[in-house]
mmCIF file of C-alpha atoms in Angstrom:
data_model
loop_
_atom_site.group_PDB
_atom_site.id
_atom_site.type_symbol
_atom_site.label_atom_id
_atom_site.label_comp_id
_atom_site.label_asym_id
_atom_site.label_seq_id
_atom_site.Cartn_x
_atom_site.Cartn_y
_atom_site.Cartn_z
ATOM 1 C CA MET Z 174 -104.181 -43.127 -131.479
ATOM 2 C CA LYS Z 175 -103.486 -44.095 -127.871
ATOM 3 C CA ILE Z 176 -104.014 -46.937 -128.623
ATOM 4 C CA PHE Z 177 -101.964 -47.198 -131.727
ATOM 5 C CA SER Z 178 -98.475 -45.593 -130.083
ATOM 6 C CA ASN Z 179 -99.086 -47.998 -127.481
ATOM 7 C CA VAL Z 180 -99.025 -50.795 -129.808
ATOM 8 C CA LEU Z 181 -96.061 -49.234 -131.664
ATOM 9 C CA PHE Z 182 -93.979 -48.769 -128.567
ATOM 10 C CA ALA Z 183 -94.472 -52.564 -127.449
ATOM 11 C CA THR Z 184 -93.619 -53.730 -130.882
ATOM 12 C CA LEU Z 185 -90.345 -51.350 -130.988
ATOM 13 C CA LEU Z 186 -89.624 -52.849 -127.540
ATOM 14 C CA LEU Z 187 -89.796 -56.511 -128.351
ATOM 15 C CA ALA Z 188 -87.873 -55.638 -131.524
ATOM 16 C CA GLY Z 189 -85.400 -54.113 -129.034
ATOM 17 C CA GLN Z 190 -85.404 -57.155 -126.965
ATOM 18 C CA ALA Z 191 -84.883 -59.855 -129.654
ATOM 19 C CA MET Z 192 -81.849 -57.926 -131.182
ATOM 20 C CA ALA Z 193 -80.488 -57.860 -127.381
ATOM 21 C CA GLU Z 194 -76.666 -59.603 -127.761
ATOM 22 C CA GLU Z 195 -76.577 -62.919 -125.452
ATOM 23 C CA GLY Z 196 -73.692 -63.319 -123.721
ATOM 24 C CA ARG Z 197 -72.470 -66.795 -122.056
ATOM 25 C CA ALA Z 198 -69.811 -66.801 -119.175
ATOM 26 C CA SER Z 199 -68.260 -70.010 -117.552
ATOM 27 C CA LEU Z 200 -68.771 -70.314 -113.894
ATOM 28 C CA GLU Z 201 -65.810 -71.967 -111.930
ATOM 29 C CA TYR Z 202 -67.494 -74.088 -108.911
ATOM 30 C CA ARG Z 203 -64.836 -73.887 -105.999
ATOM 31 C CA LEU Z 204 -64.692 -76.090 -102.936
ATOM 32 C CA PRO Z 205 -64.308 -75.420 -100.130
ATOM 33 C CA GLU Z 206 -66.507 -72.278 -100.885
ATOM 34 C CA ARG Z 207 -69.167 -74.422 -102.546
ATOM 35 C CA GLN Z 208 -70.155 -71.314 -104.622
ATOM 36 C CA TYR Z 209 -70.071 -70.586 -108.322
ATOM 37 C CA PHE Z 210 -67.452 -67.885 -109.353
ATOM 38 C CA ILE Z 211 -67.327 -65.541 -112.304
ATOM 39 C CA SER Z 212 -64.547 -63.345 -114.012
ATOM 40 C CA VAL Z 213 -64.897 -60.106 -114.509
ATOM 41 C CA GLU Z 214 -62.825 -57.708 -116.874
ATOM 42 C CA VAL Z 215 -62.461 -54.210 -115.223
ATOM 43 C CA GLU Z 216 -60.225 -51.322 -116.238
ATOM 44 C CA THR Z 217 -57.304 -50.116 -114.180
ATOM 45 C CA GLU Z 218 -56.075 -46.545 -113.809
ATOM 46 C CA ASN Z 219 -53.357 -46.833 -115.950
ATOM 47 C CA GLY Z 220 -55.842 -47.876 -119.097
ATOM 48 C CA ARG Z 221 -55.320 -51.739 -119.182
ATOM 49 C CA THR Z 222 -57.778 -54.389 -117.824
ATOM 50 C CA ASN Z 223 -57.533 -56.910 -115.134
ATOM 51 C CA THR Z 224 -59.432 -60.144 -114.442
ATOM 52 C CA ILE Z 225 -61.181 -60.076 -111.046
ATOM 53 C CA SER Z 226 -62.924 -62.906 -109.897
ATOM 54 C CA PHE Z 227 -66.461 -62.333 -108.213
ATOM 55 C CA VAL Z 228 -68.727 -65.117 -106.802
ATOM 56 C CA PHE Z 229 -71.741 -65.258 -108.648
ATOM 57 C CA ASP Z 230 -74.266 -64.333 -105.988
ATOM 58 C CA THR Z 231 -77.675 -64.068 -106.992
ATOM 59 C CA GLY Z 232 -78.676 -63.348 -102.579
ATOM 60 C CA ALA Z 233 -76.751 -60.297 -102.352
ATOM 61 C CA GLY Z 234 -78.318 -56.624 -103.291
ATOM 62 C CA TYR Z 235 -75.015 -55.020 -103.370
ATOM 63 C CA THR Z 236 -72.115 -55.673 -105.688
ATOM 64 C CA LEU Z 237 -68.718 -56.163 -103.033
ATOM 65 C CA VAL Z 238 -65.177 -55.809 -103.780
ATOM 66 C CA SER Z 239 -62.384 -56.469 -101.667
ATOM 67 C CA PRO Z 240 -59.855 -53.491 -100.705
ATOM 68 C CA ASP Z 241 -57.172 -55.620 -102.831
ATOM 69 C CA ASP Z 242 -58.942 -55.573 -105.781
ATOM 70 C CA LEU Z 243 -60.565 -52.528 -105.580
ATOM 71 C CA GLY Z 244 -57.048 -51.120 -105.963
ATOM 72 C CA LYS Z 245 -56.574 -53.259 -109.313
ATOM 73 C CA MET Z 246 -59.436 -51.041 -110.705
ATOM 74 C CA LYS Z 247 -60.322 -47.169 -112.088
ATOM 75 C CA VAL Z 248 -62.829 -46.188 -109.631
ATOM 76 C CA ARG Z 249 -64.305 -43.144 -108.548
ATOM 77 C CA TRP Z 250 -65.407 -42.619 -105.016
ATOM 78 C CA VAL Z 251 -69.257 -41.935 -104.939
ATOM 79 C CA GLY Z 252 -70.006 -42.073 -100.779
ATOM 80 C CA THR Z 253 -71.314 -44.297 -97.923
ATOM 81 C CA GLU Z 254 -73.872 -47.114 -97.913
ATOM 82 C CA THR Z 255 -74.924 -48.636 -94.481
ATOM 83 C CA VAL Z 256 -75.483 -52.153 -94.723
ATOM 84 C CA PHE Z 257 -77.439 -54.109 -92.279
ATOM 85 C CA LEU Z 258 -76.989 -57.582 -91.920
ATOM 86 C CA PRO Z 259 -79.687 -60.447 -91.316
ATOM 87 C CA ASP Z 260 -78.544 -60.449 -87.208
ATOM 88 C CA GLY Z 261 -79.486 -56.737 -87.656
ATOM 89 C CA SER Z 262 -75.843 -55.287 -87.054
ATOM 90 C CA ALA Z 263 -75.254 -52.480 -89.611
ATOM 91 C CA PHE Z 264 -71.461 -51.849 -91.238
ATOM 92 C CA PRO Z 265 -71.046 -48.384 -93.102
ATOM 93 C CA LEU Z 266 -69.254 -48.806 -96.293
ATOM 94 C CA PHE Z 267 -67.604 -46.864 -98.928
ATOM 95 C CA ARG Z 268 -69.193 -46.871 -101.850
ATOM 96 C CA PHE Z 269 -67.400 -46.541 -105.322
ATOM 97 C CA GLU Z 270 -68.299 -46.634 -109.260
ATOM 98 C CA VAL Z 271 -66.475 -48.168 -112.119
ATOM 99 C CA PRO Z 272 -66.328 -47.365 -115.152
ATOM 100 C CA ALA Z 273 -67.433 -50.348 -116.682
ATOM 101 C CA PHE Z 274 -67.765 -54.316 -116.232
ATOM 102 C CA PHE Z 275 -66.694 -56.586 -118.626
ATOM 103 C CA ILE Z 276 -68.525 -59.884 -118.697
ATOM 104 C CA ALA Z 277 -67.974 -62.441 -121.725
ATOM 105 C CA GLY Z 278 -67.762 -59.509 -123.773
ATOM 106 C CA CYS Z 279 -70.473 -57.564 -122.373
ATOM 107 C CA ARG Z 280 -70.085 -54.190 -121.123
ATOM 108 C CA ILE Z 281 -71.887 -53.200 -118.184
ATOM 109 C CA ASP Z 282 -71.226 -49.396 -117.461
ATOM 110 C CA ASN Z 283 -71.085 -47.219 -114.466
ATOM 111 C CA VAL Z 284 -71.340 -50.048 -111.885
ATOM 112 C CA GLN Z 285 -71.373 -48.933 -108.448
ATOM 113 C CA VAL Z 286 -69.063 -51.128 -105.999
ATOM 114 C CA LEU Z 287 -69.068 -51.410 -101.998
ATOM 115 C CA ALA Z 288 -65.852 -51.799 -100.498
ATOM 116 C CA GLY Z 289 -65.710 -55.060 -98.646
ATOM 117 C CA PRO Z 290 -64.214 -56.069 -95.493
ATOM 118 C CA ALA Z 291 -60.324 -57.474 -95.730
ATOM 119 C CA MET Z 292 -60.317 -60.679 -96.512
ATOM 120 C CA ALA Z 293 -63.827 -60.804 -97.698
ATOM 121 C CA ALA Z 294 -65.088 -62.487 -101.079
ATOM 122 C CA ASN Z 295 -65.741 -60.241 -103.885
ATOM 123 C CA LEU Z 296 -69.661 -61.047 -104.631
ATOM 124 C CA LEU Z 297 -71.418 -60.108 -108.018
ATOM 125 C CA GLY Z 298 -74.873 -59.101 -106.850
ATOM 126 C CA THR Z 299 -78.276 -58.215 -108.108
ATOM 127 C CA ASP Z 300 -77.646 -54.800 -108.526
ATOM 128 C CA VAL Z 301 -75.472 -55.935 -111.432
ATOM 129 C CA LEU Z 302 -76.785 -59.221 -112.112
ATOM 130 C CA SER Z 303 -80.230 -57.435 -112.809
ATOM 131 C CA ARG Z 304 -78.918 -55.672 -115.659
ATOM 132 C CA LEU Z 305 -78.177 -59.029 -117.196
ATOM 133 C CA MET Z 306 -81.452 -60.406 -117.315
ATOM 134 C CA PRO Z 307 -83.202 -62.780 -118.174
ATOM 135 C CA PHE Z 308 -80.112 -65.147 -117.519
ATOM 136 C CA THR Z 309 -80.220 -68.935 -117.214
ATOM 137 C CA ILE Z 310 -77.505 -71.080 -115.270
ATOM 138 C CA GLY Z 311 -76.936 -74.861 -116.942
ATOM 139 C CA GLY Z 312 -74.062 -76.556 -115.824
ATOM 140 C CA ASN Z 313 -70.858 -74.607 -115.370
ATOM 141 C CA GLU Z 314 -72.311 -71.851 -117.453
ATOM 142 C CA VAL Z 315 -74.513 -68.884 -117.313
ATOM 143 C CA ALA Z 316 -76.146 -67.248 -120.345
ATOM 144 C CA PHE Z 317 -77.529 -63.922 -119.776
ATOM 145 C CA LYS Z 318 -78.599 -60.913 -122.226
ATOM 146 C CA CYS Z 319 -76.228 -58.420 -122.874
ATOM 147 C CA PRO Z 320 -77.571 -54.924 -121.839
ATOM 148 C CA LYS Z 321 -78.340 -52.265 -124.606
ATOM 149 C CA PRO Z 322 -76.149 -49.065 -124.223
ATOM 150 C CA GLU Z 323 -78.925 -47.336 -122.974
ATOM 151 C CA LEU Z 324 -79.469 -49.591 -120.434
ATOM 152 C CA ALA Z 325 -75.770 -50.763 -119.662
ATOM 153 C CA ALA Z 326 -75.976 -47.391 -117.350
ATOM 154 C CA GLY Z 327 -77.784 -48.321 -114.916
#
């Protein structure tokens, strides 16, 4: 019976993956930064939406938002996080939760972000990008799988 239930679970899991909606988003390559940027829609405190530009950063573990852009989002304070840089220096940063990010029509719920220092670029890190896996980058476009509702919440 256990083998049957494992096979049934694997079949349902694969069927669910096959039904996952694919998203495609444009990436903008900018100079002098020499980085790709992606547009993310977020909800504001008054129920409207804002489009915020993020560096598509597969090397960042966290999603970082500048104080100016954080003020353009509906957020809830969660706590603090100490981030260590490669040189060993530590920075305590404030952690917030954003109800949802929308990337090319895909909804990602309950996104945790860190408030970056003033003048810092917004970074879309692997904490969010991992919810869009697998993704592929080709030219100036990224293709990904939209998270299912139960996975969108992280």
